[in-house]
Tab-separated table of C-alpha atoms in Angstrom:
chain	number	residue	atom	x	y	z
A	16	UNK	CA	6.869	-5.227	-23.055
A	17	UNK	CA	3.594	-4.148	-21.453
A	18	UNK	CA	0.294	-4.693	-23.307
A	19	UNK	CA	-1.631	-1.484	-23.844
A	20	UNK	CA	1.506	0.654	-24.126
A	21	UNK	CA	3.544	1.856	-27.103
A	22	UNK	CA	6.194	-0.706	-26.169
A	23	UNK	CA	3.783	-3.359	-27.487
A	24	UNK	CA	4.435	-2.044	-31.010
A	25	UNK	CA	7.809	-0.242	-30.890
A	26	UNK	CA	11.278	-1.023	-29.531
A	27	UNK	CA	12.500	2.550	-29.861
A	28	UNK	CA	11.720	5.882	-31.476
A	29	UNK	CA	13.984	8.754	-32.558
A	30	UNK	CA	12.803	12.213	-33.646
A	31	UNK	CA	14.347	15.427	-34.940
A	32	UNK	CA	13.725	18.380	-37.202
A	33	UNK	CA	15.143	18.007	-40.699
A	34	UNK	CA	18.059	20.273	-41.506
A	35	UNK	CA	18.387	21.918	-44.904
A	36	UNK	CA	21.075	19.427	-45.967
A	37	UNK	CA	18.943	16.437	-44.938
A	38	UNK	CA	15.820	17.708	-46.681
A	39	UNK	CA	17.087	19.412	-49.845
A	40	UNK	CA	18.592	16.932	-52.269
A	41	UNK	CA	19.953	19.767	-54.411
A	42	UNK	CA	22.227	20.819	-51.527
A	43	UNK	CA	23.634	17.377	-50.663
A	44	UNK	CA	24.094	14.011	-52.292
A	45	UNK	CA	24.766	12.292	-48.978
A	46	UNK	CA	21.180	11.162	-48.262
A	47	UNK	CA	22.117	10.514	-44.652
A	48	UNK	CA	21.033	11.070	-41.070
A	49	UNK	CA	23.577	10.979	-38.255
A	50	UNK	CA	22.843	7.967	-36.014
A	51	UNK	CA	23.798	9.068	-32.514
A	52	UNK	CA	24.695	6.621	-29.745
A	53	UNK	CA	21.137	6.742	-28.430
A	54	UNK	CA	19.838	5.839	-31.886
A	55	UNK	CA	22.349	2.994	-32.073
A	56	UNK	CA	21.012	1.713	-28.737
A	57	UNK	CA	17.861	0.437	-30.452
A	58	UNK	CA	19.039	0.139	-34.080
A	59	UNK	CA	22.425	-1.420	-33.357
A	60	UNK	CA	26.065	-0.614	-34.203
A	61	UNK	CA	27.087	-3.283	-36.724
A	62	UNK	CA	30.614	-3.917	-37.971
A	63	UNK	CA	29.368	-4.232	-41.547
A	64	UNK	CA	26.719	-2.227	-43.383
A	65	UNK	CA	23.254	-3.225	-42.200
A	66	UNK	CA	20.338	-2.730	-44.587
A	67	UNK	CA	16.924	-2.527	-42.920
A	68	UNK	CA	13.532	-2.580	-44.621
A	69	UNK	CA	11.540	0.564	-43.956
A	70	UNK	CA	8.174	2.038	-44.768
A	71	UNK	CA	8.404	5.762	-45.513
A	72	UNK	CA	5.427	8.082	-44.905
A	73	UNK	CA	4.966	11.766	-45.667
A	74	UNK	CA	2.093	13.365	-43.754
A	75	UNK	CA	0.307	16.684	-44.173
A	76	UNK	CA	-2.997	18.066	-42.945
A	77	UNK	CA	-4.182	18.573	-46.518
A	78	UNK	CA	-4.154	14.923	-47.582
A	79	UNK	CA	-6.186	12.285	-45.759
A	80	UNK	CA	-3.912	9.511	-47.031
A	81	UNK	CA	-0.130	9.799	-46.595
A	82	UNK	CA	2.413	9.527	-49.370
A	83	UNK	CA	3.817	6.057	-48.744
A	84	UNK	CA	6.704	4.063	-50.195
A	85	UNK	CA	8.543	0.921	-49.101
A	86	UNK	CA	12.341	1.184	-49.267
A	87	UNK	CA	15.222	0.775	-46.807
A	88	UNK	CA	17.656	2.488	-44.448
A	89	UNK	CA	21.300	1.431	-44.333
A	90	UNK	CA	23.180	1.801	-41.046
A	91	UNK	CA	26.975	1.907	-41.378
A	92	UNK	CA	30.144	3.184	-39.737
A	93	UNK	CA	31.523	5.912	-41.997
A	94	UNK	CA	34.903	5.695	-40.172
A	95	UNK	CA	35.330	1.946	-40.555
A	96	UNK	CA	39.001	1.059	-41.002
A	97	UNK	CA	40.150	4.418	-39.674
A	98	UNK	CA	41.953	4.894	-36.327
A	99	UNK	CA	39.173	7.100	-34.990
A	100	UNK	CA	36.046	6.548	-32.910
A	101	UNK	CA	33.224	5.016	-34.997
A	102	UNK	CA	30.580	7.333	-36.426
A	103	UNK	CA	27.348	5.798	-37.649
A	104	UNK	CA	25.120	7.207	-40.346
A	105	UNK	CA	21.761	6.144	-41.781
A	106	UNK	CA	21.648	6.216	-45.573
A	107	UNK	CA	18.237	6.675	-47.200
A	108	UNK	CA	17.393	6.395	-50.922
A	109	UNK	CA	15.442	8.909	-52.981
A	110	UNK	CA	11.722	8.239	-52.572
A	111	UNK	CA	8.510	10.162	-53.137
A	112	UNK	CA	8.639	10.845	-49.411
A	113	UNK	CA	12.153	12.322	-49.408
A	114	UNK	CA	11.284	14.433	-52.464
A	115	UNK	CA	8.441	16.062	-50.517
A	116	UNK	CA	10.493	16.730	-47.386
A	117	UNK	CA	11.437	20.290	-46.429
A	118	UNK	CA	13.708	21.903	-43.875
A	119	UNK	CA	12.008	21.996	-40.470
A	120	UNK	CA	9.738	19.001	-41.127
A	121	UNK	CA	9.421	16.460	-38.333
A	122	UNK	CA	11.379	13.233	-38.862
A	123	UNK	CA	10.536	10.156	-36.788
A	124	UNK	CA	12.330	6.809	-37.114
A	125	UNK	CA	10.566	4.034	-35.209
A	126	UNK	CA	11.710	0.431	-34.899
A	127	UNK	CA	8.728	-1.908	-34.764
A	128	UNK	CA	8.578	-5.123	-32.791
A	129	UNK	CA	8.824	-7.154	-36.000
A	130	UNK	CA	12.163	-5.488	-36.766
A	131	UNK	CA	10.875	-3.276	-39.581
A	132	UNK	CA	11.337	0.478	-39.526
A	133	UNK	CA	8.772	3.209	-39.885
A	134	UNK	CA	10.186	6.481	-41.226
A	135	UNK	CA	7.687	9.304	-40.801
A	136	UNK	CA	8.137	12.824	-42.141
A	137	UNK	CA	5.394	15.275	-41.154
A	138	UNK	CA	5.016	18.765	-42.564
A	139	UNK	CA	6.398	21.486	-40.317
A	140	UNK	CA	3.668	23.228	-38.332
A	141	UNK	CA	1.028	20.629	-39.191
A	142	UNK	CA	-1.487	19.178	-36.740
A	143	UNK	CA	-0.500	15.631	-37.652
A	144	UNK	CA	3.119	16.488	-36.850
A	145	UNK	CA	2.101	17.842	-33.448
A	146	UNK	CA	0.017	14.732	-32.814
A	147	UNK	CA	2.959	12.433	-33.521
A	148	UNK	CA	5.200	14.490	-31.233
A	149	UNK	CA	2.586	14.157	-28.481
A	150	UNK	CA	2.068	10.445	-29.144
A	151	UNK	CA	5.738	9.631	-28.584
A	152	UNK	CA	6.264	12.229	-25.866
A	153	UNK	CA	8.657	14.585	-27.664
A	154	UNK	CA	8.189	18.106	-26.332
A	155	UNK	CA	11.302	19.974	-27.502
A	156	UNK	CA	12.974	19.244	-30.834
A	157	UNK	CA	14.646	22.602	-31.330
A	158	UNK	CA	18.145	21.227	-30.676
A	159	UNK	CA	20.150	19.537	-33.455
A	160	UNK	CA	20.328	15.757	-33.521
A	161	UNK	CA	17.862	13.076	-32.512
A	162	UNK	CA	15.809	12.852	-29.354
A	163	UNK	CA	15.291	9.186	-28.484
A	164	UNK	CA	12.831	7.116	-26.444
A	165	UNK	CA	13.309	3.390	-25.964
A	166	UNK	CA	11.270	2.230	-22.945
A	167	UNK	CA	7.836	3.497	-24.041
A	168	UNK	CA	6.108	2.187	-20.937
A	169	UNK	CA	5.458	5.343	-18.924
A	170	UNK	CA	1.977	6.715	-18.271
A	171	UNK	CA	2.463	9.008	-21.294
A	172	UNK	CA	2.915	5.872	-23.432
A	173	UNK	CA	-0.372	4.225	-22.474
A	174	UNK	CA	-2.537	3.656	-25.571
A	175	UNK	CA	-5.966	5.212	-25.126
A	176	UNK	CA	-8.728	6.494	-27.386
A	177	UNK	CA	-6.822	9.482	-28.795
A	178	UNK	CA	-3.472	7.742	-29.280
A	179	UNK	CA	-5.121	4.747	-30.948
A	180	UNK	CA	-6.403	6.914	-33.788
A	181	UNK	CA	-3.019	8.559	-34.326
A	182	UNK	CA	-1.356	5.149	-34.490
A	183	UNK	CA	-3.826	3.997	-37.125
A	184	UNK	CA	-3.080	7.146	-39.138
A	185	UNK	CA	0.512	5.935	-39.445
A	186	UNK	CA	-0.446	2.377	-40.334
A	187	UNK	CA	-0.236	0.666	-36.922
A	188	UNK	CA	-3.276	-1.558	-36.338
A	189	UNK	CA	-4.101	-1.477	-32.627
A	190	UNK	CA	-5.864	-4.618	-31.468
A	191	UNK	CA	-8.306	-4.097	-28.624
A	192	UNK	CA	-11.236	-6.195	-27.492
A	193	UNK	CA	-13.644	-6.926	-24.669
A	194	UNK	CA	-14.501	-10.556	-25.299
A	195	UNK	CA	-16.693	-10.815	-22.200
A	196	UNK	CA	-19.401	-8.960	-24.143
A	197	UNK	CA	-19.055	-10.807	-27.462
A	198	UNK	CA	-21.609	-13.558	-26.819
A	199	UNK	CA	-24.146	-11.039	-25.546
A	200	UNK	CA	-23.655	-8.804	-28.617
A	201	UNK	CA	-23.997	-11.717	-31.049
A	202	UNK	CA	-27.223	-12.798	-29.363
A	203	UNK	CA	-28.644	-9.296	-28.980
A	204	UNK	CA	-27.851	-8.170	-32.550
A	205	UNK	CA	-28.422	-11.543	-34.288
A	206	UNK	CA	-24.881	-11.715	-35.611
A	207	UNK	CA	-25.032	-8.376	-37.430
A	208	UNK	CA	-24.057	-4.776	-36.804
A	209	UNK	CA	-26.976	-2.772	-35.388
A	210	UNK	CA	-27.567	0.890	-36.205
A	211	UNK	CA	-25.050	3.312	-34.718
A	212	UNK	CA	-27.705	4.717	-32.373
A	213	UNK	CA	-28.539	1.220	-31.083
A	214	UNK	CA	-24.888	0.353	-30.617
A	215	UNK	CA	-24.179	3.616	-28.754
A	216	UNK	CA	-27.088	2.893	-26.400
A	217	UNK	CA	-25.758	-0.621	-25.807
A	218	UNK	CA	-22.270	0.683	-25.025
A	219	UNK	CA	-23.685	3.108	-22.450
A	220	UNK	CA	-25.765	0.320	-20.875
A	221	UNK	CA	-22.587	-1.618	-20.020
A	222	UNK	CA	-21.319	1.226	-17.834
A	223	UNK	CA	-22.682	2.060	-14.402
A	224	UNK	CA	-22.214	4.771	-11.781
A	225	UNK	CA	-21.422	7.589	-14.208
A	226	UNK	CA	-22.772	11.115	-13.737
A	227	UNK	CA	-23.206	13.188	-16.919
A	228	UNK	CA	-24.211	16.127	-14.730
A	229	UNK	CA	-21.181	16.072	-12.439
A	230	UNK	CA	-18.488	14.827	-14.845
A	231	UNK	CA	-19.600	15.428	-18.445
A	232	UNK	CA	-16.043	15.407	-19.827
A	233	UNK	CA	-15.106	12.124	-18.166
A	234	UNK	CA	-18.429	10.507	-19.020
A	235	UNK	CA	-18.252	11.428	-22.712
A	236	UNK	CA	-14.746	9.959	-23.115
A	237	UNK	CA	-15.704	6.853	-21.118
A	238	UNK	CA	-18.731	6.241	-23.354
A	239	UNK	CA	-16.643	6.748	-26.497
A	240	UNK	CA	-13.849	4.472	-25.251
A	241	UNK	CA	-16.289	1.708	-24.352
A	242	UNK	CA	-18.123	1.896	-27.661
A	243	UNK	CA	-14.837	1.811	-29.581
A	244	UNK	CA	-13.664	-1.319	-27.762
A	245	UNK	CA	-17.017	-3.086	-28.151
A	246	UNK	CA	-17.191	-2.153	-31.829
A	247	UNK	CA	-13.706	-3.555	-32.506
A	248	UNK	CA	-14.633	-6.739	-30.608
A	249	UNK	CA	-17.767	-7.356	-32.680
A	250	UNK	CA	-16.136	-6.207	-35.915
A	251	UNK	CA	-13.202	-8.569	-35.514
A	252	UNK	CA	-15.493	-11.547	-35.005
A	253	UNK	CA	-17.793	-10.694	-37.918
A	254	UNK	CA	-14.894	-10.038	-40.310
A	255	UNK	CA	-13.242	-13.332	-39.367
A	256	UNK	CA	-16.555	-15.131	-39.846
A	257	UNK	CA	-17.074	-13.573	-43.291
A	258	UNK	CA	-13.509	-14.329	-44.413
A	259	UNK	CA	-13.872	-17.949	-43.310
A	260	UNK	CA	-16.725	-18.310	-45.808
A	261	UNK	CA	-14.438	-17.254	-48.636
A	262	UNK	CA	-15.235	-15.303	-51.800
A	263	UNK	CA	-16.009	-17.716	-54.633
A	264	UNK	CA	-16.563	-16.389	-58.136
A	265	UNK	CA	-15.946	-16.987	-61.829
A	266	UNK	CA	-13.232	-19.312	-63.082
A	267	UNK	CA	-11.766	-16.401	-65.053
A	268	UNK	CA	-10.554	-14.936	-61.742
A	269	UNK	CA	-9.292	-18.241	-60.426
A	270	UNK	CA	-12.568	-19.014	-58.735
A	271	UNK	CA	-12.292	-15.939	-56.473
A	272	UNK	CA	-14.976	-13.268	-56.275
A	273	UNK	CA	-12.636	-10.271	-56.451
A	274	UNK	CA	-15.463	-7.739	-56.721
A	275	UNK	CA	-17.199	-9.305	-53.741
A	276	UNK	CA	-14.034	-9.099	-51.648
A	277	UNK	CA	-13.381	-5.477	-52.651
A	278	UNK	CA	-16.983	-4.545	-51.869
A	279	UNK	CA	-16.716	-6.188	-48.451
A	280	UNK	CA	-13.404	-4.450	-47.721
A	281	UNK	CA	-14.826	-1.089	-48.740
A	282	UNK	CA	-17.872	-1.567	-46.520
A	283	UNK	CA	-15.583	-2.256	-43.545
A	284	UNK	CA	-13.591	0.932	-44.172
A	285	UNK	CA	-16.676	3.082	-44.731
A	286	UNK	CA	-18.329	1.806	-41.558
A	287	UNK	CA	-15.227	2.639	-39.548
A	288	UNK	CA	-15.032	6.156	-40.954
A	289	UNK	CA	-18.682	7.111	-40.491
A	290	UNK	CA	-19.327	5.400	-37.168
A	291	UNK	CA	-17.085	7.439	-34.856
A	292	UNK	CA	-18.650	10.786	-35.748
A	293	UNK	CA	-22.186	9.436	-35.388
A	294	UNK	CA	-21.316	7.751	-32.094
A	295	UNK	CA	-19.976	11.039	-30.759
A	296	UNK	CA	-23.204	12.816	-31.706
A	297	UNK	CA	-25.294	10.041	-30.122
A	298	UNK	CA	-23.461	10.244	-26.798
A	299	UNK	CA	-23.575	14.045	-26.787
A	300	UNK	CA	-27.332	13.958	-27.335
A	301	UNK	CA	-27.825	11.821	-24.226
A	302	UNK	CA	-25.389	13.974	-22.264
A	303	UNK	CA	-27.337	17.118	-23.176
A	304	UNK	CA	-30.614	15.447	-22.190
A	305	UNK	CA	-29.165	14.386	-18.849
A	306	UNK	CA	-28.109	17.990	-18.234
A	307	UNK	CA	-31.607	19.306	-18.979
A	308	UNK	CA	-30.636	21.227	-22.117
A	309	UNK	CA	-33.133	22.008	-24.873
A	310	UNK	CA	-31.833	21.414	-28.400
A	311	UNK	CA	-32.621	20.360	-31.950
A	312	UNK	CA	-30.332	17.876	-33.672
A	313	UNK	CA	-29.524	18.567	-37.363
A	314	UNK	CA	-31.908	21.513	-37.583
A	315	UNK	CA	-32.194	23.190	-40.989
A	316	UNK	CA	-30.976	26.799	-41.060
A	317	UNK	CA	-30.004	29.081	-43.947
A	318	UNK	CA	-29.259	27.567	-47.362
A	319	UNK	CA	-30.304	24.122	-46.096
A	320	UNK	CA	-27.355	23.999	-43.702
A	321	UNK	CA	-27.743	21.510	-40.849
A	322	UNK	CA	-25.748	22.278	-37.697
A	323	UNK	CA	-25.332	19.167	-35.554
A	324	UNK	CA	-26.908	20.776	-32.479
A	325	UNK	CA	-28.888	24.005	-32.166
A	326	UNK	CA	-29.806	25.365	-28.716
A	327	UNK	CA	-32.477	25.898	-27.492
A	328	UNK	CA	-33.961	24.714	-30.793
A	329	UNK	CA	-34.937	25.297	-34.403
A	330	UNK	CA	-38.222	27.078	-33.515
A	331	UNK	CA	-36.423	29.730	-31.493
A	332	UNK	CA	-33.760	30.079	-34.175
A	333	UNK	CA	-36.291	30.882	-36.902
A	334	UNK	CA	-38.244	33.290	-34.654
A	335	UNK	CA	-36.929	36.806	-35.482
A	336	UNK	CA	-38.177	38.051	-32.111
A	337	UNK	CA	-36.062	35.540	-30.189
A	338	UNK	CA	-32.885	37.111	-28.778
A	339	UNK	CA	-29.960	35.829	-30.871
A	340	UNK	CA	-27.656	36.135	-27.840
A	341	UNK	CA	-29.559	33.205	-26.300
A	342	UNK	CA	-28.862	30.988	-29.310
A	343	UNK	CA	-25.961	28.522	-29.432
A	344	UNK	CA	-24.846	26.148	-32.147
A	345	UNK	CA	-22.451	23.235	-31.860
A	346	UNK	CA	-20.774	21.475	-34.738
A	347	UNK	CA	-19.463	17.985	-33.971
A	348	UNK	CA	-16.499	16.443	-35.802
A	349	UNK	CA	-14.491	13.590	-34.359
A	350	UNK	CA	-11.538	14.915	-36.388
A	351	UNK	CA	-11.225	18.402	-37.829
A	352	UNK	CA	-8.658	18.597	-40.615
A	353	UNK	CA	-9.824	21.510	-42.783
A	354	UNK	CA	-13.491	20.537	-42.374
A	355	UNK	CA	-13.944	22.861	-39.415
A	356	UNK	CA	-14.586	25.725	-41.843
A	357	UNK	CA	-17.867	24.078	-42.832
A	358	UNK	CA	-19.272	25.023	-39.435
A	359	UNK	CA	-18.851	28.746	-40.116
A	360	UNK	CA	-21.764	28.833	-42.590
A	361	UNK	CA	-24.253	26.747	-40.617
A	362	UNK	CA	-26.096	29.375	-38.538
A	363	UNK	CA	-25.968	33.000	-39.701
A	364	UNK	CA	-27.786	34.367	-36.630
A	365	UNK	CA	-25.047	33.127	-34.295
A	366	UNK	CA	-21.826	35.127	-34.371
A	367	UNK	CA	-19.602	32.832	-32.299
A	368	UNK	CA	-19.806	29.210	-33.399
A	369	UNK	CA	-18.775	26.238	-31.242
A	370	UNK	CA	-17.144	23.057	-32.523
A	371	UNK	CA	-16.610	19.928	-30.448
A	372	UNK	CA	-13.899	17.533	-31.583
A	373	UNK	CA	-11.804	14.650	-30.277
A	374	UNK	CA	-8.778	15.610	-32.353
A	375	UNK	CA	-5.590	16.033	-30.370
A	376	UNK	CA	-2.844	18.620	-30.768
A	377	UNK	CA	-4.298	20.767	-33.549
A	378	UNK	CA	-1.604	23.153	-34.794
A	379	UNK	CA	-1.421	26.702	-33.473
A	380	UNK	CA	-1.804	27.926	-37.052
A	381	UNK	CA	-5.210	26.239	-37.250
A	382	UNK	CA	-6.411	27.341	-33.805
A	383	UNK	CA	-5.288	30.922	-34.462
A	384	UNK	CA	-7.389	30.891	-37.622
A	385	UNK	CA	-10.343	29.474	-35.680
A	386	UNK	CA	-10.053	32.323	-33.197
A	387	UNK	CA	-9.935	34.881	-36.018
A	388	UNK	CA	-13.049	33.312	-37.563
A	389	UNK	CA	-14.856	33.438	-34.182
A	390	UNK	CA	-15.002	29.681	-33.803
A	391	UNK	CA	-14.633	28.300	-30.277
A	392	UNK	CA	-13.124	24.826	-30.008
A	393	UNK	CA	-14.575	22.446	-27.403
A	394	UNK	CA	-12.748	19.271	-26.293
A	395	UNK	CA	-13.117	16.822	-23.413
A	396	UNK	CA	-10.846	17.983	-20.601
A	397	UNK	CA	-8.489	14.975	-20.816
A	398	UNK	CA	-7.472	15.981	-24.360
A	399	UNK	CA	-6.485	19.547	-23.434
A	400	UNK	CA	-3.035	18.420	-22.296
A	401	UNK	CA	-2.137	17.547	-25.911
A	402	UNK	CA	-2.226	21.280	-26.755
A	403	UNK	CA	0.247	24.042	-25.956
A	404	UNK	CA	-0.244	26.053	-22.726
A	405	UNK	CA	-1.370	29.088	-24.747
A	406	UNK	CA	-3.949	26.985	-26.607
A	407	UNK	CA	-5.185	25.377	-23.390
A	408	UNK	CA	-6.024	28.804	-21.975
A	409	UNK	CA	-8.391	29.322	-24.918
A	410	UNK	CA	-9.955	25.856	-25.193
A	411	UNK	CA	-13.362	25.104	-23.700
A	412	UNK	CA	-14.226	21.765	-22.099
A	413	UNK	CA	-17.571	19.960	-22.218
A	414	UNK	CA	-18.562	21.021	-18.696
A	415	UNK	CA	-17.995	24.705	-19.549
A	416	UNK	CA	-19.986	24.370	-22.757
A	417	UNK	CA	-22.983	22.737	-21.067
A	418	UNK	CA	-22.914	25.431	-18.384
A	419	UNK	CA	-22.851	28.160	-21.054
A	420	UNK	CA	-25.898	26.673	-22.787
A	421	UNK	CA	-27.703	26.201	-19.470
A	422	UNK	CA	-27.050	29.829	-18.493
A	423	UNK	CA	-28.408	31.090	-21.824
A	424	UNK	CA	-31.400	28.787	-21.530
A	425	UNK	CA	-32.238	30.214	-18.097
A	426	UNK	CA	-31.786	33.888	-19.089
């Protein structure tokens, strides 16, 4: 097991596309998946029925939170006692997850290091399904039966910024820290979280010898990765410190301040959700400054819309005499989901909108719709490889975007 790789969390992973019989309970009462020899290699091949606890998840792009239910899988030899080679099947019960499954959906069965199973079903054609395929390195699931990975320690399996967020979407908490900076952060920020802008500036200050002009894609991802690690380091300490103080309340609740605990928990979740997007905007602002680009951040356009970045600025945008072909707008969303459509109404004078995101492996259905709506997706170069070859030919990287804005600025 190598720290920093998927093997730190999983012993083995199997994936396939659901057949009609496996997905449609009206067509079969078997409720079974065929456990091939490769699946048995990490799940086992017991003589007796083996019941394993499992958490079932159903994922779609439409719902932020998955449908989730705790149940079990039962591994057994359906030919036990017969003079034939053993054949193992995995029995699954009816759950809210299985009731939502459809033919063609992605099925992933992952055995965690603690022995529990994670059974993931992702909607066919969804971005989250594509992201999970990329995360575990499954490129072709058109054949029947399971594809299996058990080592999970190749370069593809290294856990980095993008893969960490996908793992957390499926309920795997990835622990990462940089304790060498903890004492400095506690002293500098007086034991509290600073503003996002202050924290982004601090994260950048810990990195040297980076060139936003020469390597904007690499620099942006390096800044984001460093801030994420430093944030988790400080957050972990502050949460532990707060929990150690306890939550004391009224005797009617057993002397526990339930409302106080819930409020604290909610604040932790909200800070996590809002921080990444703001951090991305903060680092982009510095990157644009370093590249000599003129811009306005959150300028007000039509109907009080506020695009994240407007180039060369809000004054030029509202000047009817200024050539609209020299205007550029950039929306910034760390993850897209369906929120990318919000960008379309943020600057009426600009026909082709740009959207920068850190989301991996967006479905072809979504990117085709973006193209039809004249929205150009921008991603750091290192994330392009999570997309299909056809999508990669269309994607723009950060270096290309900054050069486009610079060319328009110098027209």
